[in-house]
XYZ file of C-alpha atoms in Angstrom:
742
model
C 105.196 109.612 134.993
C 107.762 109.049 137.637
C 110.999 108.154 136.643
C 111.976 105.302 136.613
C 114.704 104.202 139.627
C 117.312 101.449 139.003
C 115.890 99.148 141.080
C 112.440 99.875 139.447
C 114.394 99.400 135.445
C 115.574 95.510 136.904
C 111.911 95.245 138.476
C 110.289 95.793 134.906
C 112.549 92.976 132.857
C 109.853 90.425 134.985
C 106.702 92.892 133.247
C 106.427 90.331 130.041
C 104.755 87.721 132.532
C 102.043 90.550 133.887
C 101.499 91.137 129.775
C 100.649 88.064 129.247
C 98.349 87.380 131.544
C 96.602 90.498 130.602
C 97.178 89.338 127.293
C 94.822 86.421 128.116
C 92.714 87.671 130.540
C 91.211 90.354 127.724
C 91.594 87.145 125.184
C 89.636 84.721 127.831
C 87.120 88.239 128.574
C 85.946 88.119 124.376
C 88.105 91.831 124.082
C 88.687 92.433 119.855
C 92.413 92.675 120.174
C 92.722 93.172 116.619
C 91.745 96.875 117.126
C 94.059 97.457 119.140
C 97.566 98.142 119.133
C 100.061 96.369 120.652
C 103.210 97.826 122.918
C 105.991 95.709 123.406
C 109.766 97.398 125.532
C 112.042 96.433 123.761
C 113.893 95.569 127.439
C 111.019 93.094 128.549
C 111.058 91.273 125.809
C 114.786 90.951 123.895
C 117.329 88.746 125.520
C 120.373 88.228 126.209
C 120.174 90.531 129.392
C 124.056 91.211 129.910
C 124.053 92.546 126.758
C 123.063 95.397 128.176
C 124.534 97.404 131.579
C 122.054 99.705 133.703
C 122.408 103.571 132.727
C 126.457 103.039 132.133
C 128.146 103.086 128.324
C 130.770 101.356 127.044
C 132.120 99.869 123.645
C 130.996 96.997 123.681
C 127.284 96.877 125.920
C 123.685 98.348 125.358
C 123.065 101.236 128.003
C 119.837 100.645 129.567
C 118.955 104.301 129.733
C 117.071 106.466 132.282
C 118.970 109.345 133.586
C 118.505 111.236 130.530
C 116.775 114.797 132.269
C 113.636 114.309 130.300
C 113.819 110.427 129.326
C 110.350 110.323 130.023
C 109.337 112.778 127.014
C 112.161 111.210 125.284
C 111.775 107.492 125.571
C 108.343 105.398 125.783
C 108.755 104.090 130.111
C 111.545 106.370 130.390
C 113.891 103.978 129.216
C 115.764 103.272 126.157
C 118.592 101.221 124.856
C 120.845 102.355 123.599
C 123.951 101.681 121.825
C 128.318 102.519 121.696
C 128.915 104.908 119.076
C 128.672 104.282 115.608
C 130.853 105.972 114.306
C 131.451 104.090 110.974
C 129.629 101.180 109.702
C 130.868 97.457 111.709
C 132.644 94.987 109.389
C 130.945 92.519 111.718
C 128.487 91.435 114.604
C 131.061 91.502 116.673
C 132.355 94.134 117.150
C 129.894 96.799 119.564
C 127.405 95.559 121.587
C 126.225 92.340 120.732
C 122.947 91.703 118.528
C 119.404 91.978 120.623
C 116.866 88.930 119.441
C 113.419 89.966 120.791
C 110.769 87.632 121.182
C 106.673 88.146 121.083
C 105.015 84.623 121.846
C 101.877 86.220 123.130
C 100.605 88.051 120.864
C 97.749 87.282 118.607
C 98.488 85.927 115.305
C 97.690 87.818 112.237
C 98.547 90.592 109.759
C 100.505 93.944 111.648
C 102.183 96.364 110.620
C 104.952 96.848 112.491
C 106.864 100.006 114.253
C 110.957 99.878 115.808
C 110.286 103.017 118.471
C 113.051 105.273 119.084
C 115.165 104.943 116.169
C 116.866 108.383 114.884
C 119.996 107.092 113.452
C 120.562 104.054 111.758
C 120.014 100.626 113.448
C 119.941 96.731 111.346
C 117.248 94.826 111.595
C 116.609 90.598 110.802
C 113.367 89.055 110.333
C 116.415 85.848 111.075
C 119.135 86.995 112.475
C 121.188 86.245 109.186
C 119.749 88.783 106.391
C 120.706 92.441 107.718
C 119.217 95.727 106.868
C 119.063 99.347 107.723
C 116.626 100.811 109.469
C 116.461 105.562 109.434
C 113.919 108.295 110.576
C 110.516 105.947 111.078
C 111.427 103.074 112.186
C 108.726 101.896 110.004
C 109.685 98.166 109.613
C 105.896 96.901 107.261
C 103.637 94.804 106.688
C 104.622 91.765 109.137
C 102.500 88.488 109.476
C 102.939 86.748 113.066
C 101.722 82.756 113.401
C 101.141 80.802 116.326
C 104.349 80.768 117.628
C 105.035 84.575 117.398
C 107.149 87.230 116.486
C 110.967 87.782 116.503
C 113.182 89.911 115.638
C 117.171 91.138 116.142
C 118.711 94.237 116.144
C 122.264 95.371 116.117
C 124.208 98.710 115.995
C 126.222 97.816 113.231
C 124.982 101.053 110.364
C 125.799 104.214 111.097
C 124.861 107.440 110.164
C 126.120 109.306 107.168
C 124.782 112.800 108.360
C 125.095 113.066 112.088
C 127.128 109.215 113.392
C 125.675 108.393 117.249
C 125.125 105.790 119.167
C 121.022 104.052 118.111
C 117.995 103.582 119.869
C 116.236 100.861 120.363
C 112.773 101.755 122.470
C 109.505 99.299 121.744
C 108.401 97.458 119.721
C 104.356 99.147 118.340
C 102.006 96.339 116.508
C 98.749 97.677 114.806
C 96.420 94.989 113.920
C 95.778 95.111 109.419
C 92.016 95.585 110.486
C 89.689 93.142 108.665
C 90.111 92.731 104.306
C 86.233 92.428 103.827
C 84.585 94.920 107.214
C 83.153 96.646 103.716
C 80.762 94.496 101.048
C 82.298 94.254 97.544
C 80.081 96.544 95.621
C 77.242 94.775 93.655
C 78.313 93.968 89.895
C 75.547 94.346 87.770
C 75.034 92.494 83.979
C 77.344 93.320 80.609
C 80.056 94.155 80.203
C 81.798 97.454 81.550
C 80.343 100.794 81.040
C 82.884 102.877 78.805
C 82.887 105.341 76.144
C 81.451 105.280 72.393
C 84.333 106.807 70.653
C 83.954 107.546 66.444
C 87.431 107.396 64.602
C 89.190 110.554 65.593
C 89.430 111.037 61.564
C 92.179 114.012 61.591
C 93.864 115.631 58.623
C 96.281 118.382 58.227
C 98.843 119.717 55.716
C 102.273 118.897 55.899
C 104.770 121.197 53.901
C 105.131 120.403 49.899
C 101.266 120.920 49.646
C 101.066 116.947 51.081
C 97.871 115.760 53.089
C 98.752 114.160 56.346
C 94.742 111.985 57.530
C 95.824 109.610 61.133
C 92.006 107.463 62.585
C 90.899 105.233 65.606
C 91.510 101.450 65.696
C 89.101 100.612 67.815
C 89.429 97.821 70.934
C 86.002 96.310 68.921
C 87.228 96.115 65.063
C 87.829 92.908 63.336
C 90.775 91.780 63.696
C 91.471 91.843 59.817
C 90.546 95.573 59.525
C 91.457 97.321 56.956
C 90.906 100.450 55.491
C 90.311 102.433 52.368
C 90.994 105.868 52.663
C 88.592 108.844 50.516
C 89.366 112.435 49.344
C 86.544 114.889 48.018
C 86.941 117.821 46.701
C 83.816 120.884 46.289
C 80.697 119.691 44.689
C 82.575 116.328 42.976
C 81.696 112.672 45.036
C 84.388 110.892 46.743
C 87.174 108.726 45.272
C 88.921 106.308 46.648
C 93.146 106.608 47.223
C 93.509 103.851 48.104
C 93.888 100.454 45.988
C 94.557 98.192 48.447
C 92.695 98.547 51.963
C 95.595 99.484 54.926
C 95.904 97.084 57.298
C 99.782 97.813 59.243
C 98.848 101.712 59.939
C 95.598 104.442 60.271
C 97.319 106.829 58.891
C 97.823 107.873 55.251
C 99.791 110.835 53.711
C 97.916 111.909 50.686
C 100.697 113.519 48.418
C 99.083 115.042 45.633
C 96.189 117.154 46.554
C 94.055 119.806 44.203
C 96.055 123.078 45.018
C 93.816 126.173 46.854
C 90.780 123.592 47.463
C 90.119 122.169 51.238
C 89.810 118.748 50.869
C 87.444 116.473 52.952
C 88.336 113.069 53.913
C 87.078 110.107 55.050
C 88.295 105.953 55.870
C 85.905 103.001 55.527
C 86.488 99.647 57.035
C 86.901 96.705 55.397
C 86.779 93.346 56.827
C 86.712 89.823 56.356
C 86.740 91.163 52.158
C 83.497 93.642 52.842
C 83.432 97.519 52.871
C 81.792 99.368 55.959
C 80.705 102.192 56.345
C 82.750 105.606 55.426
C 83.328 107.984 59.021
C 83.014 111.159 59.638
C 85.112 113.521 57.908
C 87.655 115.474 58.722
C 88.609 118.681 56.129
C 92.335 120.138 55.098
C 93.766 123.050 52.498
C 96.732 121.981 50.791
C 99.511 123.994 51.976
C 103.477 125.071 51.487
C 103.651 125.677 54.909
C 103.273 122.563 57.972
C 100.600 123.225 60.344
C 100.534 120.636 62.967
C 97.532 121.805 65.124
C 93.761 122.736 65.096
C 91.847 125.019 67.906
C 89.367 126.035 69.462
C 88.564 129.560 70.416
C 87.509 131.134 73.440
C 84.654 132.990 74.753
C 87.704 135.735 75.940
C 91.435 136.537 75.889
C 92.319 134.369 78.967
C 94.358 131.258 78.658
C 93.661 128.538 81.866
C 94.719 126.037 84.195
C 93.294 122.750 83.939
C 91.483 120.657 81.238
C 89.150 118.292 81.599
C 88.749 115.893 77.984
C 85.367 113.990 77.449
C 82.618 113.715 74.965
C 80.166 116.479 76.326
C 77.175 115.021 73.635
C 77.623 112.099 72.638
C 79.247 112.058 69.357
C 81.583 110.295 69.545
C 84.017 112.970 69.555
C 85.881 114.342 72.259
C 84.999 117.956 73.748
C 87.368 119.716 76.016
C 86.067 121.613 79.720
C 89.024 124.050 80.801
C 89.458 125.425 84.035
C 90.589 130.014 83.602
C 92.770 131.542 84.160
C 96.366 129.594 83.992
C 96.590 130.615 87.744
C 97.572 129.367 91.134
C 97.799 129.200 94.736
C 98.776 127.111 97.280
C 97.329 126.837 100.987
C 100.835 125.851 101.955
C 101.498 129.153 104.592
C 105.046 130.401 102.972
C 102.335 130.127 98.806
C 99.374 131.519 99.842
C 98.556 134.997 98.879
C 94.643 136.080 98.812
C 92.732 135.233 95.442
C 92.599 138.176 93.608
C 89.591 136.744 91.332
C 87.429 133.422 91.027
C 88.033 131.025 88.907
C 85.170 130.014 86.392
C 84.929 126.234 83.738
C 84.041 126.010 80.515
C 82.161 123.920 78.297
C 83.480 123.266 74.610
C 82.273 120.879 71.997
C 84.792 119.631 69.505
C 83.844 122.058 66.696
C 84.065 125.769 68.694
C 80.801 125.762 69.804
C 81.032 128.102 72.743
C 78.375 126.164 75.725
C 78.361 127.268 79.327
C 80.216 128.914 82.486
C 80.103 128.141 85.688
C 81.795 130.287 87.872
C 82.762 128.286 91.053
C 82.608 132.178 93.312
C 84.414 133.087 96.423
C 83.656 129.704 98.142
C 86.363 127.923 96.036
C 89.689 130.619 96.779
C 91.457 130.373 92.843
C 94.381 127.659 93.740
C 94.705 123.505 92.064
C 94.453 121.813 95.917
C 90.533 123.631 96.237
C 89.401 123.497 93.156
C 89.271 119.954 91.713
C 87.357 119.267 88.236
C 86.489 116.388 86.831
C 85.140 115.743 83.340
C 83.433 111.372 82.877
C 80.422 110.212 81.402
C 79.095 108.572 84.665
C 75.904 106.991 84.545
C 76.960 105.479 81.376
C 74.194 107.392 78.337
C 77.557 108.486 76.394
C 77.384 111.988 78.034
C 80.227 112.665 80.011
C 79.289 115.595 83.405
C 81.275 117.668 85.429
C 82.281 117.049 89.148
C 83.364 119.705 91.359
C 83.553 120.952 94.678
C 81.357 123.771 95.037
C 81.306 126.289 98.357
C 78.900 128.858 98.635
C 78.444 132.814 99.630
C 81.689 134.382 100.404
C 82.994 132.956 103.555
C 86.556 134.429 102.892
C 87.323 135.655 106.162
C 89.626 138.502 107.448
C 92.358 137.413 105.354
C 91.057 135.775 102.241
C 90.562 132.406 103.681
C 88.308 129.779 103.645
C 87.923 127.934 106.516
C 84.016 127.374 106.927
C 80.836 127.450 105.099
C 79.542 124.077 103.804
C 80.994 122.377 100.820
C 79.771 120.353 97.702
C 80.480 118.161 95.850
C 78.846 119.109 92.876
C 77.275 116.531 89.209
C 77.253 119.438 86.659
C 75.379 118.738 82.636
C 78.220 118.631 80.248
C 75.916 120.845 77.773
C 74.438 122.339 79.964
C 76.437 123.281 82.810
C 73.105 123.097 85.319
C 73.662 121.414 88.789
C 71.851 117.408 88.711
C 73.475 116.842 91.743
C 75.049 117.222 94.808
C 77.082 115.612 98.653
C 78.220 116.836 100.891
C 82.298 116.962 100.650
C 84.261 115.346 103.223
C 84.311 117.786 106.589
C 87.338 120.165 106.553
C 86.645 120.513 110.914
C 88.750 116.495 111.095
C 92.286 118.046 109.984
C 94.945 119.582 111.903
C 94.911 122.378 109.827
C 94.247 125.283 106.729
C 97.082 124.171 104.737
C 95.860 120.004 105.173
C 92.521 120.702 104.926
C 92.668 122.315 101.742
C 93.942 119.618 99.759
C 91.347 118.021 97.571
C 91.363 115.915 94.966
C 89.053 113.264 92.915
C 89.373 109.875 90.031
C 86.854 107.581 88.339
C 87.241 103.960 89.431
C 85.810 100.843 88.031
C 84.684 99.728 92.386
C 82.131 97.012 90.848
C 83.984 96.271 87.730
C 81.343 97.849 85.639
C 80.594 101.079 85.596
C 82.257 104.713 86.906
C 82.502 105.691 90.298
C 83.467 108.737 91.464
C 86.281 108.591 94.326
C 86.072 112.183 96.534
C 89.362 112.836 98.124
C 90.166 114.585 100.953
C 94.395 115.248 102.896
C 97.077 114.658 101.582
C 100.084 115.030 104.858
C 98.568 114.207 106.953
C 94.837 113.201 107.730
C 92.992 111.506 104.951
C 89.558 111.116 104.158
C 87.676 109.150 100.979
C 84.427 108.557 100.022
C 83.332 106.984 96.934
C 80.157 107.812 94.842
C 77.953 106.518 92.072
C 75.722 109.149 89.932
C 72.965 107.181 88.531
C 68.947 108.138 87.659
C 70.457 112.821 87.905
C 71.123 111.160 92.284
C 74.765 110.696 93.800
C 74.267 107.723 95.683
C 76.726 107.051 98.692
C 78.776 103.552 98.380
C 81.616 104.085 101.107
C 83.572 105.983 103.490
C 87.367 105.503 104.333
C 90.426 107.477 106.781
C 93.232 107.239 107.603
C 91.938 106.180 111.023
C 90.953 102.659 110.081
C 94.150 101.148 109.138
C 96.570 102.458 111.853
C 99.719 105.357 110.995
C 101.003 103.158 108.003
C 98.470 105.314 105.970
C 98.512 108.168 107.687
C 100.041 110.962 105.954
C 101.184 108.683 102.395
C 98.860 110.952 99.777
C 100.061 112.572 96.281
C 99.561 114.805 94.425
C 97.773 113.437 92.089
C 95.529 109.397 92.140
C 95.087 106.742 90.108
C 93.168 103.669 89.618
C 93.275 100.441 88.242
C 92.750 96.343 88.840
C 95.786 95.681 90.318
C 94.934 91.975 92.098
C 93.339 90.536 88.336
C 89.099 90.359 89.743
C 88.408 92.542 87.539
C 87.864 95.964 90.303
C 89.564 98.504 90.488
C 91.958 99.912 93.145
C 92.935 103.543 94.098
C 96.408 104.466 94.273
C 96.227 107.325 96.927
C 99.387 107.333 96.974
C 101.879 105.663 98.898
C 98.833 103.661 100.452
C 96.104 101.886 98.122
C 92.993 100.971 99.102
C 90.673 98.383 97.610
C 87.675 98.522 95.621
C 85.534 98.216 98.940
C 87.080 100.904 101.191
C 89.780 99.493 102.654
C 92.962 99.300 103.003
C 95.317 97.074 100.641
C 98.010 98.131 101.837
C 100.786 101.574 102.618
C 105.079 101.240 101.525
C 104.228 104.128 104.565
C 107.608 105.831 102.710
C 105.348 108.995 103.258
C 103.732 111.722 100.962
C 105.653 110.985 97.018
C 105.376 114.247 94.896
C 104.899 111.982 91.934
C 103.507 108.359 91.451
C 103.690 106.496 88.116
C 101.487 102.950 88.142
C 101.817 100.601 84.700
C 104.144 98.130 83.554
C 106.682 100.081 83.747
C 109.299 96.003 84.426
C 107.525 94.088 81.733
C 109.673 91.087 82.323
C 108.074 90.645 85.436
C 103.886 90.526 86.041
C 101.724 92.797 86.704
C 101.685 96.580 87.032
C 104.761 98.214 88.928
C 104.478 102.149 90.725
C 107.445 104.585 90.429
C 107.348 106.994 93.766
C 109.582 110.551 93.742
C 109.009 110.764 97.793
C 109.292 114.470 99.420
C 109.326 113.078 102.895
C 113.029 113.006 103.796
C 114.838 109.831 103.426
C 117.481 107.884 104.221
C 117.036 104.593 101.430
C 114.200 104.432 98.938
C 113.327 108.227 98.051
C 112.962 106.620 94.398
C 111.870 103.505 93.962
C 109.400 101.144 92.395
C 107.508 99.161 93.867
C 104.491 95.754 93.007
C 101.480 97.213 92.169
C 99.410 94.372 93.835
C 101.697 93.921 97.164
C 103.692 96.602 98.344
C 106.798 95.414 98.040
C 109.482 97.389 97.634
C 111.742 95.692 93.956
C 114.332 98.097 94.391
C 114.748 101.982 95.221
C 117.981 104.467 95.400
C 120.130 103.575 98.332
C 121.183 107.518 99.452
C 119.838 110.293 100.930
C 117.202 112.313 99.714
C 115.982 115.200 100.919
C 112.628 116.609 98.384
C 112.143 114.118 95.753
C 110.191 117.656 93.323
C 107.330 117.680 91.149
C 106.125 115.572 88.749
C 108.947 113.346 88.063
C 108.903 110.977 84.512
C 107.848 107.490 83.417
C 108.473 106.539 80.320
C 110.223 104.896 77.608
C 112.097 107.078 76.179
C 115.529 104.062 75.144
C 114.743 101.944 72.734
C 118.592 99.876 73.090
C 116.761 99.372 77.118
C 113.867 96.574 78.370
C 110.942 98.182 79.772
C 110.419 101.776 81.087
C 112.907 104.773 82.460
C 111.818 106.740 85.322
C 113.360 110.284 85.923
C 113.255 111.971 88.998
C 114.821 115.072 90.991
C 115.759 115.800 94.351
C 115.843 119.660 95.793
C 118.138 121.502 97.875
C 116.840 123.855 100.495
C 115.710 126.676 97.819
C 113.578 124.062 96.266
C 116.368 124.178 93.241
C 117.208 121.303 91.601
C 120.374 119.432 92.408
C 120.517 115.705 92.054
C 118.733 114.016 89.770
C 118.691 110.215 88.603
C 117.661 107.913 85.260
C 117.038 104.995 86.729
C 116.161 101.637 84.469
C 113.774 99.482 85.019
C 115.924 97.551 87.285
C 116.361 100.810 89.166
C 120.406 101.038 87.787
C 121.429 104.523 87.954
C 121.266 105.697 83.813
C 122.320 109.235 84.279
C 123.139 111.799 86.767
C 123.654 114.519 84.488
C 120.813 115.688 82.699
C 119.678 118.846 82.927
C 116.335 118.052 83.327
C 115.082 119.540 86.593
C 111.988 118.501 87.952
C 110.853 116.361 85.811
C 110.887 116.328 81.587
C 106.958 115.599 80.274
C 106.843 112.715 77.469
C 104.149 112.180 73.946
C 104.245 108.959 71.889
C 104.931 111.263 68.473
C 107.221 110.113 65.785
C 107.080 106.104 64.305
C 109.291 104.189 67.096
C 107.391 102.907 69.866
C 109.567 105.764 72.688
C 108.100 108.577 74.003
C 109.820 111.731 73.210
C 110.800 114.802 75.753
C 108.885 117.923 75.491
C 112.296 120.236 76.143
C 110.449 124.358 76.253
C 108.508 123.929 73.149
C 110.241 121.534 71.108
C 109.500 117.647 70.728
C 112.930 115.934 70.711
C 114.385 112.412 71.046
C 115.854 110.844 73.581
C 119.085 110.336 73.847
C 119.923 111.942 70.383
C 118.178 114.967 70.957
C 116.722 115.196 67.146
C 113.701 117.174 67.038
C 110.869 116.134 65.466
C 108.253 118.325 65.989
C 107.332 122.134 67.918
C 104.803 123.462 69.939
C 103.168 126.991 70.826
C 101.587 127.960 74.681
C 101.542 126.127 77.709
C 100.875 122.375 77.763
C 97.719 121.408 80.148
C 97.010 117.951 78.822
C 98.423 114.845 76.649
C 96.055 112.285 75.597
C 95.820 109.856 73.377
C 92.594 112.251 71.895
C 92.752 111.511 67.228
C 94.033 110.125 64.501
C 95.626 106.758 65.669
C 97.694 105.754 68.636
C 100.292 108.175 68.906
C 99.603 111.715 71.336
C 98.264 115.013 71.295
C 99.462 117.900 73.551
C 96.883 120.407 74.647
C 98.082 123.873 74.664
C 97.157 127.555 76.416
C 97.358 130.236 74.315
C 95.849 133.453 74.981
C 92.388 132.940 73.715
C 92.928 129.574 71.961
C 92.597 126.125 73.013
C 95.350 124.558 70.850
C 96.042 120.398 70.086
C 98.019 119.651 68.679
C 99.489 116.481 66.876
C 101.785 114.139 65.026
C 101.849 114.327 60.987
C 104.795 111.866 61.273
C 103.261 108.576 59.468
C 103.503 105.702 61.584
C 105.081 101.758 61.004
C 102.791 100.349 63.214
C 99.070 100.267 64.493
C 97.102 99.509 67.423
C 94.279 100.345 69.383
C 92.547 103.762 70.622
C 94.797 104.732 74.208
C 92.207 106.325 75.054
C 90.304 102.857 74.916
C 92.573 101.202 77.797
C 91.145 101.222 81.036
C 94.691 102.560 83.225
C 95.640 105.490 80.405
C 92.028 107.164 79.921
C 91.405 107.157 83.789
C 95.089 108.862 84.381
C 93.317 111.191 81.525
C 90.771 112.059 83.833
C 92.796 113.389 86.508
C 95.166 114.828 84.580
C 91.925 118.266 84.970
C 93.094 118.661 88.917
C 97.155 118.089 90.764
C 100.402 117.674 89.601
C 99.809 117.215 85.691
C 101.801 113.382 84.899
C 101.798 112.082 81.316
C 99.314 108.948 81.320
C 100.234 105.254 81.993
C 99.850 102.507 79.814
C 98.903 98.449 80.974
C 101.642 97.073 78.375
C 105.215 98.159 77.536
C 104.857 98.456 73.706
C 108.101 98.126 73.462
C 107.781 94.587 74.683
C 104.816 93.384 72.747
């Protein structure tokens, strides 16, 4: 590309006319412009022309600049509109250079992702010439709609950089068409109800201090509204005796204050509805003790610990079982952290009663890190017994350094009871990725894409290219339903992946959408929206602000941001509802999103920024409206939370203590490293899954409850959040509603 002389620059001011002719010719020839990116040079579409001078700087005009020694490498067409120096924010539009008015009229009506080129330092933009917002960094202006009258944008130099004051730049406008949202068909929805796992009462009995026994059980959504429960106790060979005079209707727990000392007792419950008592549940045994015990355990087949845990019913008895990935170790693909795998990952399956079922060695084709080895445990075919899904390779394809950069890769479905392979399909191809680090990021999720049956969603890529495939598992076979890659949608979707995935119905059609991170796919595998904010380390989907309809997403963005590094977004549209109005370097790790403060409406959100050494140095606790509540907390990159005591707020996990906020009162203690959070047994409050050498522990509350609610695992959003805990960053599961707002 040759340098433009001054006379040539002047000639380009008439270039819009030529572009109009070109657009018209393309449209007349039947070209589908909706698949092309349209770029308009700022100097061609902007007025007033006397707002700038050519290759001459001043304090009150823009400079149409082409004399930079490497302008052709920096600026589209070798020219850019450069403002005067902006050393501090302008008080009024009259200061500095005049506002610029850009108008594009010859563009097909439709929805576009709009990018402002040349942005480095802040620049002010407006869609109406009256209200302004600051744009910095990527220049991504988001999704806009162009009507028959065309598009208008105002640009001004009123905002200064806080870190590097100087001139701002306006190079071009780029319109990326939103692809046809109906280009892929909707999946056929079968007759009948949504396929769900059958659950029993999940009865649990544990000793409390002083010889009492705590008993808890599930309320199921299929229970009648008037259901209440009688509690029974059986000791030795004696017949069961009823402990309740009247059936319990307020809660789904009971404390037996006077069980026979020195002997185990078996407890069961019976539902009562319409004055009639139903059959008793399965039983749970406990022995009175002077010392409380708030967990039960499963002995592992070895003295190892484990990294991840999948929770599902493997044998169809209505009781949750456990699939672990061991050892508890991790290697990151990023070059600064990567190291050679010293051994291989093993997958192990255990029934709830402690029965060891099988072990599956992932082998040397899968390196020992969470991003290489996603696992997912779920009943995919609706037979009541969960399958185990994983990424598998073949043989030993390691190169001389120990990296796996070649060889076949598969999505494999194992029988949950035997560990035998039932089906396989190709994994998305690593060859389409620009680096080893980018190619080594893999995840899975479950989504009800047809509204009735679960699909297995496989993802490769987070920071750059992203590829997605959806499969159904039926009759022992995997069938691909659709595939997607970020190139289908344009720049706004590339690099928007997170370290976790979510699935939820956000548009009210009964079908789940897929949250990749800052971008969301519709159920048919097309882009629904993207914030364009970049890669989030964490994102939470739930009823965060109950004062407004629908769900929201809380983001902590790893990519450097001038603003909105922490933000709340409408889950249905991607609209930013509020955001942090200051620069962030790297919002790191899992953050937090939980209702921990009873005095505030909605759910509180926490995030922490890093310094150059990846140490937390800035941290914020927000309320649901974005108000900063605290910036002095010592919670690092994010505390874990759990429903534990009697109220509707979650408690904080601080080390081995479960504490209340803000009092700091300790309400429970655990041992081991926590690898999972879920409503596994007992009433609606949650259990903590921990790993101790040679042991899997399930910690559960023994605090008497104050109310009751349906088992959280029957909340579709919550259940899928629990499912994805077996891979990626461990985030506490969210619920469809904020309980305290009910």
